[in-house]
PDB file of C-alpha atoms in Angstrom:
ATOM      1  CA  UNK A   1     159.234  45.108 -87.488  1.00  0.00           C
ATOM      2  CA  UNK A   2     162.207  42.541 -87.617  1.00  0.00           C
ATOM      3  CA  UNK A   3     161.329  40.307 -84.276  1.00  0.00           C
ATOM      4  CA  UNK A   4     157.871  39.054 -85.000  1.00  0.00           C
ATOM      5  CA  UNK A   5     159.247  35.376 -83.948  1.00  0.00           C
ATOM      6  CA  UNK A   6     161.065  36.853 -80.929  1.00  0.00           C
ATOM      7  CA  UNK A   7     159.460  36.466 -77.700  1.00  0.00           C
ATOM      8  CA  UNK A   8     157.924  40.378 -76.759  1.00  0.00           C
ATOM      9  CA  UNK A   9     158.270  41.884 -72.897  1.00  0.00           C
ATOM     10  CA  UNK A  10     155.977  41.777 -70.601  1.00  0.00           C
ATOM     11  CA  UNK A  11     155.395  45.161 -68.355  1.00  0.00           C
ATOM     12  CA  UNK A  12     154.273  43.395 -65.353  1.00  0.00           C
ATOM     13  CA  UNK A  13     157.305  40.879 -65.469  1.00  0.00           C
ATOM     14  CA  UNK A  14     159.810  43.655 -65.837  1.00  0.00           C
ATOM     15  CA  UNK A  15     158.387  45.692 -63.401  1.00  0.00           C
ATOM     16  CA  UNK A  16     158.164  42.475 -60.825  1.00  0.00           C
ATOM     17  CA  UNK A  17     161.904  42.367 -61.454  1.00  0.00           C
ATOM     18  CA  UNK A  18     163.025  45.697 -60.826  1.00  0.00           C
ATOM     19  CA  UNK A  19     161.316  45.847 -57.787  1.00  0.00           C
ATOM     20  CA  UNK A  20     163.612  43.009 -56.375  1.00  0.00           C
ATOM     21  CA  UNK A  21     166.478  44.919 -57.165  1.00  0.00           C
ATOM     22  CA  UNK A  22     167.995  47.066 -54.464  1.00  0.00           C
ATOM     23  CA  UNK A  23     167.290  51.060 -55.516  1.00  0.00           C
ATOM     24  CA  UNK A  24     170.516  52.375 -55.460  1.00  0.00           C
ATOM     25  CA  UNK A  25     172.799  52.786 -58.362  1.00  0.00           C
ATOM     26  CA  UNK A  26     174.717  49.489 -58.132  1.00  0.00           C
ATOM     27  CA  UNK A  27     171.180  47.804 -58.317  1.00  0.00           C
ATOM     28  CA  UNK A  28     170.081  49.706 -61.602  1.00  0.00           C
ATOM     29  CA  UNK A  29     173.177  48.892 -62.900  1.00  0.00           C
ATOM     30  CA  UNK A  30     172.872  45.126 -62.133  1.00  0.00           C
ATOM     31  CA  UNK A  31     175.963  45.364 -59.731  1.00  0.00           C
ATOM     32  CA  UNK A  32     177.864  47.697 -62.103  1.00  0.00           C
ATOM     33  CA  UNK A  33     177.223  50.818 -59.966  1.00  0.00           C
ATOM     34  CA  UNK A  34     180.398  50.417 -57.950  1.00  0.00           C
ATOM     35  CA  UNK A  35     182.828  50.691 -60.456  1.00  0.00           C
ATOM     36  CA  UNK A  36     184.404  53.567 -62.933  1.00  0.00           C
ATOM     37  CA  UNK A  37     181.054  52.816 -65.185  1.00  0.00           C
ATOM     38  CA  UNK A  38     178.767  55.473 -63.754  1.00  0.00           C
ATOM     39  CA  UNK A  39     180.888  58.576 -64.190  1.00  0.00           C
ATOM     40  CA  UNK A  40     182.521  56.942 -67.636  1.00  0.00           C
ATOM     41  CA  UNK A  41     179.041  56.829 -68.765  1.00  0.00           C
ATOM     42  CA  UNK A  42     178.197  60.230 -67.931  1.00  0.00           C
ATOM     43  CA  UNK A  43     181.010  61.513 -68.835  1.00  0.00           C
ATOM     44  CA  UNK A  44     180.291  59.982 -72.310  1.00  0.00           C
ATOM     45  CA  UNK A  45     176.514  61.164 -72.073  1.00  0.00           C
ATOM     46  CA  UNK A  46     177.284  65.305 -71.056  1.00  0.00           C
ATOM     47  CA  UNK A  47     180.160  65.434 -74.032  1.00  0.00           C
ATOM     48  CA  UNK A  48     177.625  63.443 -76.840  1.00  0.00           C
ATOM     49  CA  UNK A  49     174.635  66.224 -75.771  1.00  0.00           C
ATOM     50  CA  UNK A  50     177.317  69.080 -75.539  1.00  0.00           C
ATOM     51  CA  UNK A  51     178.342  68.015 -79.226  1.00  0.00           C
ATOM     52  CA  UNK A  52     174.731  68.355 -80.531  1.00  0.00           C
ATOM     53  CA  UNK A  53     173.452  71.497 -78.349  1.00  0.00           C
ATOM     54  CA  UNK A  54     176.599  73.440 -77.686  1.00  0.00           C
ATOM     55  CA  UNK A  55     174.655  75.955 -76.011  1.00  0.00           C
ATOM     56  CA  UNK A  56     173.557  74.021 -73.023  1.00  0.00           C
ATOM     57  CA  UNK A  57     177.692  74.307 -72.224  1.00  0.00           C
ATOM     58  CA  UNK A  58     177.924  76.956 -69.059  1.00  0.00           C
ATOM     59  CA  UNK A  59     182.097  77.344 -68.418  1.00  0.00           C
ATOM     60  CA  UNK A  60     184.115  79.026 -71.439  1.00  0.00           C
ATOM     61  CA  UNK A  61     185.176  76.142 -73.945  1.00  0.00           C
ATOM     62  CA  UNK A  62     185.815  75.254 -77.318  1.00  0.00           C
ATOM     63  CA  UNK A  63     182.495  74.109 -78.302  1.00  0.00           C
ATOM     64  CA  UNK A  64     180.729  77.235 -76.351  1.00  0.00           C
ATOM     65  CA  UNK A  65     179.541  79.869 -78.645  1.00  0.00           C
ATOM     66  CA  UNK A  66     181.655  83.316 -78.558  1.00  0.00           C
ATOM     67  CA  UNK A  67     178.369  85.151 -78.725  1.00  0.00           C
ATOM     68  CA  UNK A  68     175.230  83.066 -77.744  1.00  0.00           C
ATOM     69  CA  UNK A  69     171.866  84.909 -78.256  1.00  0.00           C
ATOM     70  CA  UNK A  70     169.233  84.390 -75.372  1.00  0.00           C
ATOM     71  CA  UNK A  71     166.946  81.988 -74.951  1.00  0.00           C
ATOM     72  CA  UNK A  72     163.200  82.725 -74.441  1.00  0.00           C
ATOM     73  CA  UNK A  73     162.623  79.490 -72.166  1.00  0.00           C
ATOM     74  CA  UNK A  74     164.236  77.535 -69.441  1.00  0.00           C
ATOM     75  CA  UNK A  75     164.974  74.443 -70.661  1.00  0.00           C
ATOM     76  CA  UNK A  76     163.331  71.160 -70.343  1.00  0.00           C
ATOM     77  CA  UNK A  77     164.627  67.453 -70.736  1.00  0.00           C
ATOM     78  CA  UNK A  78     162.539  64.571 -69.622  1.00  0.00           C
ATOM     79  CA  UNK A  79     164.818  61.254 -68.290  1.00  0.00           C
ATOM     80  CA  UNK A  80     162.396  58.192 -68.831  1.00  0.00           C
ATOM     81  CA  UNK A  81     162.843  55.057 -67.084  1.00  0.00           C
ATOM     82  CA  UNK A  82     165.186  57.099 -64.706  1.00  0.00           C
ATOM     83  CA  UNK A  83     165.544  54.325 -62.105  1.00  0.00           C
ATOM     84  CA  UNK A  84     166.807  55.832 -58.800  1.00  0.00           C
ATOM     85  CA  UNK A  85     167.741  59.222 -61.002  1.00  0.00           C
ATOM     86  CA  UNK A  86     171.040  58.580 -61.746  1.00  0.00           C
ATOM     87  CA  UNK A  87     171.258  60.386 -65.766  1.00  0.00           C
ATOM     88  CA  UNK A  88     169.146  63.464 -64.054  1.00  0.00           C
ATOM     89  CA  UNK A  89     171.357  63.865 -61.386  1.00  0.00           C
ATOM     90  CA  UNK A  90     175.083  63.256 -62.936  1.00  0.00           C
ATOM     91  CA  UNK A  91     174.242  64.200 -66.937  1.00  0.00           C
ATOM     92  CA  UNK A  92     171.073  66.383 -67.300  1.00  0.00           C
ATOM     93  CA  UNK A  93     171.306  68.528 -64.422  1.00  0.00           C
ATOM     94  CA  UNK A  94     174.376  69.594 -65.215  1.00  0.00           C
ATOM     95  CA  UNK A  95     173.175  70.754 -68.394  1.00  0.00           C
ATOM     96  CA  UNK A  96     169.294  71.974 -68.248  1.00  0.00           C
ATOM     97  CA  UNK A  97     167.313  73.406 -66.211  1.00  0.00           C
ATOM     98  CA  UNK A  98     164.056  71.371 -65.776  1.00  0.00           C
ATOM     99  CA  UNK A  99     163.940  67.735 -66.033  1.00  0.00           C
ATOM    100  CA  UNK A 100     160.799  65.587 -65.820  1.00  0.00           C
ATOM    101  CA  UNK A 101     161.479  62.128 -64.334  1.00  0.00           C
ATOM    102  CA  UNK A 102     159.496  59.183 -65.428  1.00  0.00           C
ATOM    103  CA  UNK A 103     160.120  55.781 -63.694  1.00  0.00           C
ATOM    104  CA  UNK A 104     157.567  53.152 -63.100  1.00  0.00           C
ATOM    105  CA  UNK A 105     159.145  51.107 -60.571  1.00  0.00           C
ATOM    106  CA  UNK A 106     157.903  51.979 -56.853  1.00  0.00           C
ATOM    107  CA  UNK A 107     160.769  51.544 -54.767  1.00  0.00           C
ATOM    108  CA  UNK A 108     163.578  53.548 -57.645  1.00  0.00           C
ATOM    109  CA  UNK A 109     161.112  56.071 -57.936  1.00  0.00           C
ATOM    110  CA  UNK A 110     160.626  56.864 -54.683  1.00  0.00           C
ATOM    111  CA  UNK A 111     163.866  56.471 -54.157  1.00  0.00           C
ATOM    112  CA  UNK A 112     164.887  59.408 -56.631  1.00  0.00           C
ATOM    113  CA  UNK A 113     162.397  61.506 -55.035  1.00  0.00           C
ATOM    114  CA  UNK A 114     164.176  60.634 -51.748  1.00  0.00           C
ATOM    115  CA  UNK A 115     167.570  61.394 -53.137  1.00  0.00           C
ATOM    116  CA  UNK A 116     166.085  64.661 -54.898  1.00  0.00           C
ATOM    117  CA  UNK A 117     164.601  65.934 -51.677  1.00  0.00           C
ATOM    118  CA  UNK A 118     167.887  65.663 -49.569  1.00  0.00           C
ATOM    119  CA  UNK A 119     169.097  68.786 -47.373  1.00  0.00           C
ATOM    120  CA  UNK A 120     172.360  67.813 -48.676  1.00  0.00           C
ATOM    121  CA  UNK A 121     173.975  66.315 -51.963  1.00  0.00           C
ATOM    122  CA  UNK A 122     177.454  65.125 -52.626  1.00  0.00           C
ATOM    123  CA  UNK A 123     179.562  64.833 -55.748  1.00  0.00           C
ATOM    124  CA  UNK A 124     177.751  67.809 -57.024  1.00  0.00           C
ATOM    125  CA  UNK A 125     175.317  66.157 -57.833  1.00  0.00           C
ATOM    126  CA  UNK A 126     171.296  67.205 -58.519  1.00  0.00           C
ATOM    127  CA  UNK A 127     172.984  70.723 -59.274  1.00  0.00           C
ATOM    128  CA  UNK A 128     170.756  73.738 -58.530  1.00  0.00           C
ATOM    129  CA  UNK A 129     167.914  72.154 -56.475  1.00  0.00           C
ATOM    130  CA  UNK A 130     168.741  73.293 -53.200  1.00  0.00           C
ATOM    131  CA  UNK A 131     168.885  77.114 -54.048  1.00  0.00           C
ATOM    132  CA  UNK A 132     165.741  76.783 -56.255  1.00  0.00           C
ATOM    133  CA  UNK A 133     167.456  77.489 -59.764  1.00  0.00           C
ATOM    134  CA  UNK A 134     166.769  73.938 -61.269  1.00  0.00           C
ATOM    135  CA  UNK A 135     163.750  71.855 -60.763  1.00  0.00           C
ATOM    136  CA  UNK A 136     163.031  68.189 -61.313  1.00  0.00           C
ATOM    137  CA  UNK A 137     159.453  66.564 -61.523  1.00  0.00           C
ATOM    138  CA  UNK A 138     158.652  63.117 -60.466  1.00  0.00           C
ATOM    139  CA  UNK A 139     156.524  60.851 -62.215  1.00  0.00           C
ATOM    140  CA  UNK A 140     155.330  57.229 -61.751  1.00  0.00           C
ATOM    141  CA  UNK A 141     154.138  55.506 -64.849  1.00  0.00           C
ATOM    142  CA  UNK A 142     155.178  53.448 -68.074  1.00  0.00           C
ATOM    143  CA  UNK A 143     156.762  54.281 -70.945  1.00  0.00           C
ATOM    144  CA  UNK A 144     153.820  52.558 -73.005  1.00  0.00           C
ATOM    145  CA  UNK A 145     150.869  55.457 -71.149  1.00  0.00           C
ATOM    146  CA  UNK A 146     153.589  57.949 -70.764  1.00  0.00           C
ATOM    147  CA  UNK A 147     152.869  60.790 -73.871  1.00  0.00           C
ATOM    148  CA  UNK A 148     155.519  64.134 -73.310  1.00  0.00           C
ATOM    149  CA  UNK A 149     153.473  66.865 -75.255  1.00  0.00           C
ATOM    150  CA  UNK A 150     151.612  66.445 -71.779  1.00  0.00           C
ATOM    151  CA  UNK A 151     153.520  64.744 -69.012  1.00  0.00           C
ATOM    152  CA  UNK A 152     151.396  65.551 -66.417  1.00  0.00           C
ATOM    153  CA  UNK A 153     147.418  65.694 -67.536  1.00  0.00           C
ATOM    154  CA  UNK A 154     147.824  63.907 -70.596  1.00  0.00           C
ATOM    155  CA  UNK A 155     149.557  60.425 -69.380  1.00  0.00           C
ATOM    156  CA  UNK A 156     148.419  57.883 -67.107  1.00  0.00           C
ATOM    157  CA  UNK A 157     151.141  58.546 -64.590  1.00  0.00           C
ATOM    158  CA  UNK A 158     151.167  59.871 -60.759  1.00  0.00           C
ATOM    159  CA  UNK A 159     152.907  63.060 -59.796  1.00  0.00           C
ATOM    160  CA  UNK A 160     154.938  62.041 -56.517  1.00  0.00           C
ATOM    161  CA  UNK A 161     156.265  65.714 -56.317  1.00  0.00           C
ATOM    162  CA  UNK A 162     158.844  68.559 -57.752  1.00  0.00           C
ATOM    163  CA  UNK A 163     161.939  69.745 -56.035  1.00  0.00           C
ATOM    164  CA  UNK A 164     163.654  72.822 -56.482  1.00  0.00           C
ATOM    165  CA  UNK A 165     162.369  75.336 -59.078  1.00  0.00           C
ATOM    166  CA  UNK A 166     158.521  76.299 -59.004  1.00  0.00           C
ATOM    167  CA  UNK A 167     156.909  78.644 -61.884  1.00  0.00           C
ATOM    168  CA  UNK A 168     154.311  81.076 -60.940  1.00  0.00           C
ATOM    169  CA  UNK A 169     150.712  79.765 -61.113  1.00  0.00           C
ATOM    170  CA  UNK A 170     149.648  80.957 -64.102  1.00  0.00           C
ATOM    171  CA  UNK A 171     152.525  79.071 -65.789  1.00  0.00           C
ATOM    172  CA  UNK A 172     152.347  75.577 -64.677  1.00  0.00           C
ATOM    173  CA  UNK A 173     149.555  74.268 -67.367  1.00  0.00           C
ATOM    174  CA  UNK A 174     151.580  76.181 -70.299  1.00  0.00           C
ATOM    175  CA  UNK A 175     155.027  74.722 -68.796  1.00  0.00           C
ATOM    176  CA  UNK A 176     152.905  70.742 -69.112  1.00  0.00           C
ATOM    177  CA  UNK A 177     152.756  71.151 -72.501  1.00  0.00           C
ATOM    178  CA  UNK A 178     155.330  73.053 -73.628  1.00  0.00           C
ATOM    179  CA  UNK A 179     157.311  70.184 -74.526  1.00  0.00           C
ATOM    180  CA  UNK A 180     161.114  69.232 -74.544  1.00  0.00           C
ATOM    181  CA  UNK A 181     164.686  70.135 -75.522  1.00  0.00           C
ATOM    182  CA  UNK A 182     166.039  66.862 -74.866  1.00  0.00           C
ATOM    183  CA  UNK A 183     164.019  63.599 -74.551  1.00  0.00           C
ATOM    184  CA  UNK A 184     166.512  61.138 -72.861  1.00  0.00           C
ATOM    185  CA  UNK A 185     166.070  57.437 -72.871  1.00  0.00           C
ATOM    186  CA  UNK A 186     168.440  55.334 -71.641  1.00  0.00           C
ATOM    187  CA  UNK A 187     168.600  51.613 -70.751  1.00  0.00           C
ATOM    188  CA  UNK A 188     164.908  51.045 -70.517  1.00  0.00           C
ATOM    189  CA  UNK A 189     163.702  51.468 -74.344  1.00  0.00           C
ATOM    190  CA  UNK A 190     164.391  46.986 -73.887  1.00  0.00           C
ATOM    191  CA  UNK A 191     161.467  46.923 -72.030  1.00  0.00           C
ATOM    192  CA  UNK A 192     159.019  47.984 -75.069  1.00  0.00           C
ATOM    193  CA  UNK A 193     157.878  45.368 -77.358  1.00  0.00           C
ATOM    194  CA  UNK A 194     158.338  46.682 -81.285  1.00  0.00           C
ATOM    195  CA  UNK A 195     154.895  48.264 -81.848  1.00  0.00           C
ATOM    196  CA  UNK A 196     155.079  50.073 -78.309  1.00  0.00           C
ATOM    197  CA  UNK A 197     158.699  51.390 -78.588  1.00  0.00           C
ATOM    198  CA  UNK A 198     157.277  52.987 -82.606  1.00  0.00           C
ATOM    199  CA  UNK A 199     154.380  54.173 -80.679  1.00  0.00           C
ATOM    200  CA  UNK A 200     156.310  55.999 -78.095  1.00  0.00           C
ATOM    201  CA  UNK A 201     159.114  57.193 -80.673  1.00  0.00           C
ATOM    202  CA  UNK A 202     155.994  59.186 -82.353  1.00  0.00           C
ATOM    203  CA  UNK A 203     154.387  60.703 -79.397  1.00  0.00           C
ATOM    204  CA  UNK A 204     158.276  61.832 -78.220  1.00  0.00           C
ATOM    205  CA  UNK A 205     158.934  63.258 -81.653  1.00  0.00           C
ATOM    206  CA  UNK A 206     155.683  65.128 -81.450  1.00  0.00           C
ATOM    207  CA  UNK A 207     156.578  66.882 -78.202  1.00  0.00           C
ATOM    208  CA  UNK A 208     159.864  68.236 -79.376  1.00  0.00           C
ATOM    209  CA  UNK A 209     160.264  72.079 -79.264  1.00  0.00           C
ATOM    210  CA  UNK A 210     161.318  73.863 -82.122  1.00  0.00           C
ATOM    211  CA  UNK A 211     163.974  76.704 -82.409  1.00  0.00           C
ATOM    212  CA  UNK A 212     162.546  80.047 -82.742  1.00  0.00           C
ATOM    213  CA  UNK A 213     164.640  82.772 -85.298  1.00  0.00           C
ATOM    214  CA  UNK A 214     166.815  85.157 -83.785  1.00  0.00           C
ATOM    215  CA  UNK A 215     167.053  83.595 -80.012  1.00  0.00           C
ATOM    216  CA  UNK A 216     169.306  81.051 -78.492  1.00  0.00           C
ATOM    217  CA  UNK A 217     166.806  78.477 -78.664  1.00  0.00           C
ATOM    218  CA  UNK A 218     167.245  74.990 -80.569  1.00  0.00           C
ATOM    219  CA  UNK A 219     165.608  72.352 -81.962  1.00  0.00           C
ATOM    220  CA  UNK A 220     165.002  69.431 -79.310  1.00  0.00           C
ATOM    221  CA  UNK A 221     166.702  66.122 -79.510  1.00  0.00           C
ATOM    222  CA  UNK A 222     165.744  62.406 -78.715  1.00  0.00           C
ATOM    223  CA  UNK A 223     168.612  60.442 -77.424  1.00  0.00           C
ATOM    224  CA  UNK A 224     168.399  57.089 -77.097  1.00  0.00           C
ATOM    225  CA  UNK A 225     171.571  54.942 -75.364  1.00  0.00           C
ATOM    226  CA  UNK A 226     170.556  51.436 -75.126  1.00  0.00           C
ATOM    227  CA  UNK A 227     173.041  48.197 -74.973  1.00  0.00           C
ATOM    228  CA  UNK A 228     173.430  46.541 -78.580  1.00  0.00           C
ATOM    229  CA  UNK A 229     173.678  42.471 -79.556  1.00  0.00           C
ATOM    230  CA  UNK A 230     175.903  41.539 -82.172  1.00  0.00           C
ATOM    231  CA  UNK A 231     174.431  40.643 -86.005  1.00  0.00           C
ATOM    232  CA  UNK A 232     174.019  37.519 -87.579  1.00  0.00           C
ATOM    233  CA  UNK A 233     174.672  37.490 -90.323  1.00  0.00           C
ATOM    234  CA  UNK A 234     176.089  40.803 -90.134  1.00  0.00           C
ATOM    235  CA  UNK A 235     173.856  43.408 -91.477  1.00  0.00           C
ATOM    236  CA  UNK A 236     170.728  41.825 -90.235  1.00  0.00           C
ATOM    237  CA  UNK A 237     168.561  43.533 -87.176  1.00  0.00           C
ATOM    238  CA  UNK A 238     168.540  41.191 -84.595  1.00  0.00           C
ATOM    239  CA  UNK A 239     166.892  41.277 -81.349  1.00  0.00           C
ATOM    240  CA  UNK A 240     167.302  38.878 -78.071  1.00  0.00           C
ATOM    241  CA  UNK A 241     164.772  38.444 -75.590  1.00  0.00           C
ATOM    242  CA  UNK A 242     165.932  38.313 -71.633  1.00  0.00           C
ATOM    243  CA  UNK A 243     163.602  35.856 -69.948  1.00  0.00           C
ATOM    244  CA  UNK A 244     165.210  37.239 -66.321  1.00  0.00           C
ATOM    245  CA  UNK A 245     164.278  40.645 -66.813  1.00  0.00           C
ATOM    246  CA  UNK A 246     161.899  40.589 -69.577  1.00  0.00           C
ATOM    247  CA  UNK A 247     163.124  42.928 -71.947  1.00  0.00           C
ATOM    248  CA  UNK A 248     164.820  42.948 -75.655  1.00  0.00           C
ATOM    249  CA  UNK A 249     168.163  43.468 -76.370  1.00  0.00           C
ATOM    250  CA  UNK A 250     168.308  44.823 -79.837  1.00  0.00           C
ATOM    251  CA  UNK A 251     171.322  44.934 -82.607  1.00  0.00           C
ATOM    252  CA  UNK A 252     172.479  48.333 -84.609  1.00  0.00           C
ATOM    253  CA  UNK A 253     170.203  47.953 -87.229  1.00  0.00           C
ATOM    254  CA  UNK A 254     167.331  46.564 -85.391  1.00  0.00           C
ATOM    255  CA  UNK A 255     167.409  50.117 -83.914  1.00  0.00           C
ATOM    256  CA  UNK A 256     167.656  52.144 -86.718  1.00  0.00           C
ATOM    257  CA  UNK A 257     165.097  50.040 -88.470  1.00  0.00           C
ATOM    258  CA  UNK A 258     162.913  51.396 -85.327  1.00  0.00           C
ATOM    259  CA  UNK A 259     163.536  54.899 -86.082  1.00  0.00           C
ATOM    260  CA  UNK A 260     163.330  54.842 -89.900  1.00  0.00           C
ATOM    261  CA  UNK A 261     159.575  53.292 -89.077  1.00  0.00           C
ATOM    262  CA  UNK A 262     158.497  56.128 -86.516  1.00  0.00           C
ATOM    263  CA  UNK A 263     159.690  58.824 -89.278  1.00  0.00           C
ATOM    264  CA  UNK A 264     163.129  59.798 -87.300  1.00  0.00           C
ATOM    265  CA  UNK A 265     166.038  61.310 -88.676  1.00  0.00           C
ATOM    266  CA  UNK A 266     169.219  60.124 -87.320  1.00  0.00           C
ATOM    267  CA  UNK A 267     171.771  62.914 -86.574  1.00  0.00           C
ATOM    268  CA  UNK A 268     174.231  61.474 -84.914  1.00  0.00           C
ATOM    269  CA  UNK A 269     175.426  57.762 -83.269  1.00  0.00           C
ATOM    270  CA  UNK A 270     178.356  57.316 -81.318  1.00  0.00           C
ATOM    271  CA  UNK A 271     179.759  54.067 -78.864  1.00  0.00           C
ATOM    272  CA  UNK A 272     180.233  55.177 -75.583  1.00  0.00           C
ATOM    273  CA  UNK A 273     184.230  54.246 -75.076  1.00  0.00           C
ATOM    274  CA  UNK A 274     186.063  52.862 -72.010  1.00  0.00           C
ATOM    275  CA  UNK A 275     183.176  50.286 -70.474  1.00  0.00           C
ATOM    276  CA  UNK A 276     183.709  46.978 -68.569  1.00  0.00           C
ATOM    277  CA  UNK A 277     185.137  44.464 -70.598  1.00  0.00           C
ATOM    278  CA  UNK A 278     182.627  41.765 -71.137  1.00  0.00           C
ATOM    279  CA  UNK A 279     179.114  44.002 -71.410  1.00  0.00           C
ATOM    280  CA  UNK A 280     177.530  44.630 -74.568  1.00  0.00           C
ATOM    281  CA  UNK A 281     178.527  47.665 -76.873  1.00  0.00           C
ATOM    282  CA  UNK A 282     176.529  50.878 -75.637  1.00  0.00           C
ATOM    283  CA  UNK A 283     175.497  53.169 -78.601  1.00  0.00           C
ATOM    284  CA  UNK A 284     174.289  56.648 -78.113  1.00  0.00           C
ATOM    285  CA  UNK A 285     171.794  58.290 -81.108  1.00  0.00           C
ATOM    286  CA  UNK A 286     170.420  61.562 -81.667  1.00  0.00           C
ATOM    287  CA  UNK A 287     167.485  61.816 -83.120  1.00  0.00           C
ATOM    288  CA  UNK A 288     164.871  64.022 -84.981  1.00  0.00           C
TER     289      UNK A 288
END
């Protein structure tokens, strides 16, 4: 791709690094957590997905169909690199029903299972758990082994436990690889050198359901919302390599370059609006 001279993460290093952040919110957010930035974000995250999948809205609105048709499935999103859980709990929750939860840094991970497993949640947040209508699943593993046709028996990742929502029995291997509506990747695609991030752009595309005729199901979605450096000259993909935390910042076009080589179709793109002054922008895409 476009940074064969840049310097490429290293998994370990990252991972090293994470682990000496607190696992809390402010420490995902590299002291960011604190502020109005959480809910602006996912604020900005629930209305981009509502745009795209209008059905996934539950309260009357404008962008709520009059007359939806029903859906033959729960639906599924999976939130990789989820850190302590904070887009499952304050975005995806709110909108689906099962979410899959990949993180490979022991103490966020655990974390999130901790904060999953409470008797009590505030902010209404990690909706539906505690009466059993939601569920989430908690992984442990890398986005470079993780594959989503088969979460579970098909990646090189450790179940630490579900919360909330069981199917029966006979379900559970058909529910493994029954893929995704939504495919969620958020400030942790950085951490993939070029070839990997292609790599794992295929196997998500591969797992995405598909809308079947005459029910309210839909055709699943990758998002991807990821910080962006600025080009020069303008109109060239750029990427920057972070020596603290190894992982790549990448430019507009560096991105899109990466989707145009794993065969995805851009729908949508979007900058999420009202950050802290100072960061870099933060561009949402939907992808096919």
């Amino acid at each position: 791709m476009q940074s064969n001279d840049v310097q490429q993460p290293n998994v370990k290093d990252g991972i090293d690094y994470w682990n000496s952040r607190p696992a809390s919110v402010d420490g995902v957010l590299g002291g960011f957590g604190t502020g109005s930035l959480p809910r602006v974000d996912a604020l900005g995250s629930r209305l981009f997905l509502l745009s795209l999948i209008p059905q996934l809205s539950i309260v009357p609105s404008a962008i709520r169909p009059l007359n939806p048709l029903p859906p033959t499935r729960r639906t599924r999103a999976v939130d990789v690199g989820a850190g302590v859980g904070r887009v499952t709990s304050s975005v995806l929750l709110h909108l689906v029903q099962d979410v899959v939860l990949v993180e490979p840094v022991d103490n966020f991970v655990r974390e999130a299972l901790a904060r999953a497993s409470a008797t009590e949640h505030l902010s209404g947040e990690w909706k539906g758990l505690l009466d059993k209508r939601k569920s989430v699943t908690v992984l442990q593993g890398t986005l470079q082994d993780f594959d989503p046709s088969k979460p579970i028996t098909g990646s090189n990742a450790t179940l630490l436990g579900r919360v909330g929502y069981s199917p029966p029995d006979s379900e559970h291997q058909a529910e493994d690889e029954s893929g995704f509506d939504v495919i969620w990747c958020q400030w942790c695609l950085g951490h993939l050198s070029d070839p990997d991030l292609v790599e794992f752009f295929l196997r998500a595309r591969k797992s995405l359901r598909s809308a079947k005729k005459g029910t309210g199901d839909f055709e699943g979605l990758i998002i991807v919302k990821e910080n962006t450096c600025s080009e020069k000259p303008p109109g060239t993909p750029t990427v920057r390599f972070d020596a603290q935390d190894s992982s790549l910042t990448r430019s507009d076009n560096a991105w899109k370059a990466a989707f145009r080589e794993a065969g995805l179709t851009l729908l949508k793109e979007e900058t999420q609006l009202g950050l802290t002054p100072g960061l870099y922008p933060v561009k949402m895409y939907a992808l096919r």
